[in-house]
Short mmCIF file of C-alpha atoms in Angstrom, two decimals:
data_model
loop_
_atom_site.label_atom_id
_atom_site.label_comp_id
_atom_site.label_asym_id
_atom_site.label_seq_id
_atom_site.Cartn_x
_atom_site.Cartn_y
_atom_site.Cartn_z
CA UNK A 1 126.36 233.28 74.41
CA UNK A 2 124.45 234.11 77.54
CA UNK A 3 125.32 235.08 81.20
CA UNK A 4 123.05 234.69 83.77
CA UNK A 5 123.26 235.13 87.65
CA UNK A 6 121.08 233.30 90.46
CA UNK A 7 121.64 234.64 93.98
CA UNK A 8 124.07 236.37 95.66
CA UNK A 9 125.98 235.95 98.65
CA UNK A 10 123.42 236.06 101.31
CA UNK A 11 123.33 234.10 104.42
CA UNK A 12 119.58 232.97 104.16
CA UNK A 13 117.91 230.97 102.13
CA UNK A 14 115.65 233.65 101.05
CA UNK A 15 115.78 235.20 97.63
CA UNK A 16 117.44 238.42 97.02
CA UNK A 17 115.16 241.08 95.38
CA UNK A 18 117.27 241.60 91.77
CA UNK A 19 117.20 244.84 90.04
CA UNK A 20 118.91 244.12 86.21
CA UNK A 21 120.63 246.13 83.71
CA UNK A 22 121.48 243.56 80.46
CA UNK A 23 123.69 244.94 77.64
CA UNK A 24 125.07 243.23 74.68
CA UNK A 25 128.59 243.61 74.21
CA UNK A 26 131.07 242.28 71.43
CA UNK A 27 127.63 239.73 70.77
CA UNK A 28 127.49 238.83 74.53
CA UNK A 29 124.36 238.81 76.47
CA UNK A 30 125.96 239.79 80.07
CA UNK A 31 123.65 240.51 83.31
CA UNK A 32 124.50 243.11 86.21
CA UNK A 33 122.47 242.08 89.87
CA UNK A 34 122.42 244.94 92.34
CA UNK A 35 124.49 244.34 95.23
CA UNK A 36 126.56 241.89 93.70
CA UNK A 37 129.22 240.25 95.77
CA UNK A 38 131.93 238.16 95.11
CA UNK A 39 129.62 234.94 95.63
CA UNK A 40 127.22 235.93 92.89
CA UNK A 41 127.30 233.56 90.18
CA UNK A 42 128.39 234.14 86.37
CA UNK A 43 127.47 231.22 83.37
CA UNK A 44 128.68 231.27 79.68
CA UNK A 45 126.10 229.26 77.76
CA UNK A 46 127.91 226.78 75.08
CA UNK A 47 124.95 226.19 73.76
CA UNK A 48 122.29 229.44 73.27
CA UNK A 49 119.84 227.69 74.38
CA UNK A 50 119.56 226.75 78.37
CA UNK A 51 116.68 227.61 79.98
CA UNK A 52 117.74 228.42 83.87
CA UNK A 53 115.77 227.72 86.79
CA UNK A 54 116.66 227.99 90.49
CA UNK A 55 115.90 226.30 93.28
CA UNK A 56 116.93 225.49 97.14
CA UNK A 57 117.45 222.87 99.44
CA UNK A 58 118.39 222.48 103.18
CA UNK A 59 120.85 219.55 101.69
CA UNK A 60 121.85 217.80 99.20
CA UNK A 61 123.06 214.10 99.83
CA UNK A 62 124.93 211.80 97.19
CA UNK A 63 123.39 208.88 94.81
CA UNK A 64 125.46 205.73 94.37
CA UNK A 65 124.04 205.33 90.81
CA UNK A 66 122.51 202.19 89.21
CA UNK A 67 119.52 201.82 91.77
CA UNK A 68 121.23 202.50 95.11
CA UNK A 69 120.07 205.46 96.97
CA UNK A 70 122.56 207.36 99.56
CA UNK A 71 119.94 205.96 102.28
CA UNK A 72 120.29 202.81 100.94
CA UNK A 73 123.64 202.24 100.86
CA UNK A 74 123.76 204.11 104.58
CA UNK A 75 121.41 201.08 105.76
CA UNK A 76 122.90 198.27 104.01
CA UNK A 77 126.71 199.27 103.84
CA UNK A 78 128.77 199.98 100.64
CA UNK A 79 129.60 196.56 99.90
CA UNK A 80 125.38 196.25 98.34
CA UNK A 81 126.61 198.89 95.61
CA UNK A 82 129.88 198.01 94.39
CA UNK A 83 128.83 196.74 91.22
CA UNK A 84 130.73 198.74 88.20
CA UNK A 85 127.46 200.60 86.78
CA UNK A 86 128.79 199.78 83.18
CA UNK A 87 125.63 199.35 81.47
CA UNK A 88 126.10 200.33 77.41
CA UNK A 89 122.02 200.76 76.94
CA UNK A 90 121.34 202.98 79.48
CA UNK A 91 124.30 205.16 79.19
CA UNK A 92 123.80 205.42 75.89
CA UNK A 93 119.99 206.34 76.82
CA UNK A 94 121.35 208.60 79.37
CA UNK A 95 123.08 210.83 75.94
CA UNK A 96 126.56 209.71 76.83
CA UNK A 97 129.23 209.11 73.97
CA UNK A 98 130.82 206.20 74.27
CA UNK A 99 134.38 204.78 73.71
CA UNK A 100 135.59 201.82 71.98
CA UNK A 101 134.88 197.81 73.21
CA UNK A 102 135.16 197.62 77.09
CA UNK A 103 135.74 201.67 77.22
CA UNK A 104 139.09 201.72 75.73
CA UNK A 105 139.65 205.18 73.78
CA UNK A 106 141.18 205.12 70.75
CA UNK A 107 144.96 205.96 69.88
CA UNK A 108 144.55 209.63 68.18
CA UNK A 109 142.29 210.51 71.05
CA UNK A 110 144.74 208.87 73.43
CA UNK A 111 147.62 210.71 72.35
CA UNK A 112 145.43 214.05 72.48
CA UNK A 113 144.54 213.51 76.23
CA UNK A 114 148.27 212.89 77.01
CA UNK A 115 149.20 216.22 75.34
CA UNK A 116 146.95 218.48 77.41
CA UNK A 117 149.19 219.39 80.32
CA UNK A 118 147.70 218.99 83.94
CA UNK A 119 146.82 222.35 84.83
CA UNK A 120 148.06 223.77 88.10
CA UNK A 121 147.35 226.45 90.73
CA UNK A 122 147.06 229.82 88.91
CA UNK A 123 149.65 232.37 90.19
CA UNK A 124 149.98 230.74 93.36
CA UNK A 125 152.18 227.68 94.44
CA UNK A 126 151.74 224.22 92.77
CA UNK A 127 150.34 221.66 94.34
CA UNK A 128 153.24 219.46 95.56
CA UNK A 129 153.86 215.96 97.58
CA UNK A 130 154.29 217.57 101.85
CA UNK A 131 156.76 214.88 102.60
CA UNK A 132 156.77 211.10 101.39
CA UNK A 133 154.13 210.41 99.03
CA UNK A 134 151.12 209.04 100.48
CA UNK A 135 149.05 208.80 97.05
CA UNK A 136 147.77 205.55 96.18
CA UNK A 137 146.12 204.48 92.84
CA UNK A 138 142.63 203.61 92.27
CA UNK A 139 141.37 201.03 89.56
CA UNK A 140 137.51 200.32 90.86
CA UNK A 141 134.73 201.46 88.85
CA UNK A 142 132.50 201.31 91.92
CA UNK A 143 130.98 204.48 94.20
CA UNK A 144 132.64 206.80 94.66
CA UNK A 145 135.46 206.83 92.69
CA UNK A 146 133.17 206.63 89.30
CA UNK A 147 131.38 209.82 89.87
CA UNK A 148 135.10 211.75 89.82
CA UNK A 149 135.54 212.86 86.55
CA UNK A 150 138.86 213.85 84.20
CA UNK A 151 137.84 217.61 82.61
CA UNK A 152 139.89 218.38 79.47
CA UNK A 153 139.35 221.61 77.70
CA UNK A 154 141.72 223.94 74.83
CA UNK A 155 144.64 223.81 76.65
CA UNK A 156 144.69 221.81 79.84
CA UNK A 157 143.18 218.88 81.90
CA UNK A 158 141.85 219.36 85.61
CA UNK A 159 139.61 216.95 88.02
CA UNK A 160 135.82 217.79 88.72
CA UNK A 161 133.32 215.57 90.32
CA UNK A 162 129.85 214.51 89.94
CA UNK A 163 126.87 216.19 92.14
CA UNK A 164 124.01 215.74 90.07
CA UNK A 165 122.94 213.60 87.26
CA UNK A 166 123.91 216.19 84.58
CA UNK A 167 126.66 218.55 86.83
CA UNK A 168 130.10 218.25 87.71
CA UNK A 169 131.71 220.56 90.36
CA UNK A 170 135.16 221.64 90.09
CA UNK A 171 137.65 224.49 90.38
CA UNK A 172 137.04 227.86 89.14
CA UNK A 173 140.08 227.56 87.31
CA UNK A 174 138.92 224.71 85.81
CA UNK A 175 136.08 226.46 83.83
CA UNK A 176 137.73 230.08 83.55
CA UNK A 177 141.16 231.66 83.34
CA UNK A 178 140.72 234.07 86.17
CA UNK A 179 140.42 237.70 86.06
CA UNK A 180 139.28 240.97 84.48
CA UNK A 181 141.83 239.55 81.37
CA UNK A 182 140.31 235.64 81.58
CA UNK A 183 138.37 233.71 79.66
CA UNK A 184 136.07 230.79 79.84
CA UNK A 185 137.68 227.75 78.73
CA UNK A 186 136.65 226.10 75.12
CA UNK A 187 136.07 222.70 74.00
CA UNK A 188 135.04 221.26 77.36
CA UNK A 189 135.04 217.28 77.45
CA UNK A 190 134.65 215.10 81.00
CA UNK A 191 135.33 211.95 81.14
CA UNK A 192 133.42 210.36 84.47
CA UNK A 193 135.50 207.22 85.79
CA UNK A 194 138.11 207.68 83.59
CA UNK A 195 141.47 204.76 84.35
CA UNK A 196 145.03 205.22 82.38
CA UNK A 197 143.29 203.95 78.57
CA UNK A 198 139.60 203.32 79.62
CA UNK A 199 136.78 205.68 79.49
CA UNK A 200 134.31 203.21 81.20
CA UNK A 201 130.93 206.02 81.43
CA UNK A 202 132.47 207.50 78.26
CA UNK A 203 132.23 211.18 77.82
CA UNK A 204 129.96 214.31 77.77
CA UNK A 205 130.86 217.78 76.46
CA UNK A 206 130.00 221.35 78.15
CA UNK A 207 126.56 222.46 77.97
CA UNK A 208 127.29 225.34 80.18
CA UNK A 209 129.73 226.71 82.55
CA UNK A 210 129.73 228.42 85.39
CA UNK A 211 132.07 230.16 88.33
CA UNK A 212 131.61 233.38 90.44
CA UNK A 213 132.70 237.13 90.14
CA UNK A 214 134.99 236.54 93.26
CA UNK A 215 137.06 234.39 90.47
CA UNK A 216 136.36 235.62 87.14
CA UNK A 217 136.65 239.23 88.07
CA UNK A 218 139.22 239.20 90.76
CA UNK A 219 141.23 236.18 90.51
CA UNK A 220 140.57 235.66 94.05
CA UNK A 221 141.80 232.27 95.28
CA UNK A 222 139.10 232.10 98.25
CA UNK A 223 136.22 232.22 95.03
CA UNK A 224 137.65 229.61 92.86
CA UNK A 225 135.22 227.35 92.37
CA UNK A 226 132.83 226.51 89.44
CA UNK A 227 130.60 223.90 87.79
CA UNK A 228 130.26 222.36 84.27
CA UNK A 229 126.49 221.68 83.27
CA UNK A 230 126.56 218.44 80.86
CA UNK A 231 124.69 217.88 77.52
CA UNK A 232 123.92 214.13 79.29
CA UNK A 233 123.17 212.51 82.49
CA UNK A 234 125.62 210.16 82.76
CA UNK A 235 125.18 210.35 86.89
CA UNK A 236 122.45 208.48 86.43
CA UNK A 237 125.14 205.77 86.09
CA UNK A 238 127.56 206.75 87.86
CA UNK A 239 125.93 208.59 91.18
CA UNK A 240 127.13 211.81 92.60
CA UNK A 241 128.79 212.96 95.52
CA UNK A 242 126.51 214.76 98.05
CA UNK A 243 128.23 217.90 99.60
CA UNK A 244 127.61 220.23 102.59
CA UNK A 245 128.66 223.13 104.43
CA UNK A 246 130.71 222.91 108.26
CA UNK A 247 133.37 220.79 108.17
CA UNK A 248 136.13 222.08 110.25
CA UNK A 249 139.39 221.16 111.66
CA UNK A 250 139.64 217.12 111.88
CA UNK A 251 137.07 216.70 109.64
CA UNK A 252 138.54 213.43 107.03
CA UNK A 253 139.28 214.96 104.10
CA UNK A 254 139.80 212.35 101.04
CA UNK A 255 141.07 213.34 98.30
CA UNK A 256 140.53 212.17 94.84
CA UNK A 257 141.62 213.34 91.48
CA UNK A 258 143.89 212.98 88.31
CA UNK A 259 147.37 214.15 89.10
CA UNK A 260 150.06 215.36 86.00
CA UNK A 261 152.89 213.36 87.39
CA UNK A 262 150.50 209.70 86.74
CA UNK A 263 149.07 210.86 83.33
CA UNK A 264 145.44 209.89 82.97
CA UNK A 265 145.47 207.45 86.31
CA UNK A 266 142.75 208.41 89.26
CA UNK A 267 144.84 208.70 92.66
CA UNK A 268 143.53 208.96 96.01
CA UNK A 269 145.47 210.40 99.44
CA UNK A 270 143.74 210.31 102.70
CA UNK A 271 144.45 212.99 106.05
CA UNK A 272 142.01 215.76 107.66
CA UNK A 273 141.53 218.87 107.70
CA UNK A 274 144.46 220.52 110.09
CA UNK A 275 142.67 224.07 109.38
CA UNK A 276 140.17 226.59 108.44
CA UNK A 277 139.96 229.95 107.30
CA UNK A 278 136.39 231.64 106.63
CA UNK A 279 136.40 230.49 102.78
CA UNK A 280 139.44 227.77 102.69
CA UNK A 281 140.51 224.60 104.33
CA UNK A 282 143.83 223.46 104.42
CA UNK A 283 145.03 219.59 104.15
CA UNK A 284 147.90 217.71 104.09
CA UNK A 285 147.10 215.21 101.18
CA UNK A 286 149.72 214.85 98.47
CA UNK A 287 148.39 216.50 95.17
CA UNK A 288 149.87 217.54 91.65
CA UNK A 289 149.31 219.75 89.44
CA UNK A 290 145.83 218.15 87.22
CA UNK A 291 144.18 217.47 90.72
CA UNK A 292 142.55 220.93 90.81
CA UNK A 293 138.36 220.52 91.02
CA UNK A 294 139.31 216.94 93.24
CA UNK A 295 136.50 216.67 95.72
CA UNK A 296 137.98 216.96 99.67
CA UNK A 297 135.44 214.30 100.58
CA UNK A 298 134.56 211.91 103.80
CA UNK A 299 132.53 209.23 104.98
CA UNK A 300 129.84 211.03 106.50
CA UNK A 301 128.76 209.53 109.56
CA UNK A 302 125.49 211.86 111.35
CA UNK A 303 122.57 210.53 113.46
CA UNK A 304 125.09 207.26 113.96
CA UNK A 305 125.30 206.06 110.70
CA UNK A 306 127.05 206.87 107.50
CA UNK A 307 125.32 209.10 104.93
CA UNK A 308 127.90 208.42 102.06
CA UNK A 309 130.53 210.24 100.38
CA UNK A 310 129.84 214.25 101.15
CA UNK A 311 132.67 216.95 99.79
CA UNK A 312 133.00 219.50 102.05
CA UNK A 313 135.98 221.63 99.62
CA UNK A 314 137.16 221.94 96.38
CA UNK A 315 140.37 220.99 95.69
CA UNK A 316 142.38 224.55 93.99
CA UNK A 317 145.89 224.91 95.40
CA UNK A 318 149.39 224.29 96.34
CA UNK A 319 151.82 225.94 98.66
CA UNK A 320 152.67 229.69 98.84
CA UNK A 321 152.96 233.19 100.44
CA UNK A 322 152.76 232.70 104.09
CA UNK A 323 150.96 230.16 106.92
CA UNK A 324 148.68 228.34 106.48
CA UNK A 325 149.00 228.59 102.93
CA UNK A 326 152.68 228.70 103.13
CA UNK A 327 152.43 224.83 104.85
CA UNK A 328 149.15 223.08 103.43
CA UNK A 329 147.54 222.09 99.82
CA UNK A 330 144.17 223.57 99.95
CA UNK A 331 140.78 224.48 98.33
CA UNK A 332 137.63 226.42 98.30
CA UNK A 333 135.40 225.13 101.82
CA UNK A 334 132.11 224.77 100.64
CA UNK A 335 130.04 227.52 103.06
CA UNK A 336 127.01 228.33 102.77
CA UNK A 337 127.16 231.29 100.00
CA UNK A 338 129.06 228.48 97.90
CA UNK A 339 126.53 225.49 99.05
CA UNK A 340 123.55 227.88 97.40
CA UNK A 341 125.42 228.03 94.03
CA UNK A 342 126.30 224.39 94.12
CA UNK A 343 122.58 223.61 94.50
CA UNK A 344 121.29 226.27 92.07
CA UNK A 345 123.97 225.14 89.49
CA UNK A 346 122.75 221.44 89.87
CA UNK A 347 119.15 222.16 89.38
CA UNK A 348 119.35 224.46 86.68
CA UNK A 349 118.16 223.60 83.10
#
């Protein structure tokens, strides 16, 4: 298996001069970048054979799948792309494996997806309900609730959601167990779409995954954040959520993921942003332990007109220690240092 690191945390979009030391260790293939922060990025390759290439972008907007364009849907309203996608040819063109007739998974796989437990906030608070339960269930198959995505891996389930054709953002969590004593998590399935017994875009294993020291070193809660690169490009039929860096206080913050407590079900909880630190934002939506990797997503509305669903956080954590943490669910705010990742993770090979 290979590691390999793009760019660090610098506040420019220029590249960082790299000096590298690689050493093989216990059959790994690991790479050291001078001046490595906590931002710098750290892969495990599930497949020995990606080829990695960077590249970056002043933005990167969302695709509504199956023809519609995030400017086209910003033009012509929602409503012109709320078709369900479902097309059997070209997902199966696009590598994806499908389920049975009209999605529905079978019973042995059933019963495995209902045994992985939902997995929560590491050594931190759950994620709990602040107050009466504001969650409210989703069944559409339209944009943008089909490029969220149920992650299952040895061992757990979590949320992630779609930003490229072949990439799925989520928490770091979600791809690694934290720490100097972690590991990357094994047998790595997503399911795009996914409702109760259907697995409309059917599913795509792990081709690689990928987090940040911040996380995988130090178990730091303000770095947890990673990205699952797919052996498909099932986005193609499903779109993908655009993202972007400076949402603050009052910024909407939608929430959207698979919580433990409504097994296999895609729930959705609405509120804003009541808060910002320099790397988290803090919400009052109702989430559950499984919902870790939801997107915190809005309506983007800039140069008076909506640009379609953007995340601006990853979804990671409950309640604990004290304020604002102590009072708020929150997640990883997607800065700049985290934007650059995001983008070089999506366009890598």
């Amino acid at each position: 298996m290979k590691s390999k690191e793009p760019s660090g945390e610098s506040e420019t979009y220029s590249r960082r001069p790299q000096v590298c030391l690689t050493l093989l260790l216990a059959g790994m293939c690991f790479t050291f970048q001078a001046n490595a922060g906590p931002n710098t990025s750290v892969s495990v390759d599930l497949t020995e054979g990606a080829q990695f290439e960077a590249a970056y972008f002043s933005g990167s907007g969302p695709n509504t799948g199956t023809g519609g364009t995030a400017s086209d849907e910003a033009l012509f309203g929602a409503e012109s792309f709320e078709g369900t996608g479902l097309d059997e040819a070209e997902l199966l063109a696009n590598g994806v494996e499908l389920s049975g007739p009209d999605g529905e998974v079978n019973a042995a796989e059933l019963d495995y997806l209902l045994s992985l437990p939902a997995l929560g906030s590491p050594a931190a608070g759950p994620e709990v309900i602040l107050g009466p339960d504001t969650r409210s269930r989703l069944y559409t198959t339209s944009f943008p609730a089909r490029a969220v995505a149920l992650i299952t891996f040895s061992g757990g389930r979590c949320t992630g959601f779609m930003i490229g054709n072949n990439t799925v953002a989520t928490a770091g969590h979600c791809v690694h167990s934290g720490g100097p004593g972690g590991a990357w998590r094994t047998s790595v399935v997503v399911y795009p779409g996914y409702n109760g017994t259907s697995a409309p875009y059917g599913s795509c294993s792990a081709r690689t995954l990928y987090s940040v020291t911040g996380w995988t070193l130090s178990s730091n809660e303000e770095y947890d954040y990673g990205a699952i690169k797919l052996n498909c490009t099932v986005g193609n039929s499903t779109g993908w959520f655009g993202f972007r860096t400076g949402a603050g206080s009052n910024t909407p913050a939608i929430l959207t993921g698979y919580p433990g407590d409504k097994p296999l079900e895609m729930w959705q909880s609405s509120d804003k942003i009541r808060k910002t630190t320099a790397r988290q934002a803090f919400y009052s939506n109702d989430t559950v332990g499984g919902m870790s990797g939801s997107p915190v997503w809005e309506d983007w509305w800039s140069g008076n007109r909506s640009r379609g669903a953007y995340a601006n956080a990853i979804h990671a954590y409950g309640t604990h220690g004290s304020s604002p943490h102590s009072i708020y669910n929150h997640g990883t705010r997607i800065v700049s240092a985290v934007f650059r990742n995001l983008v070089t993770w999506k366009n890598a090979r």
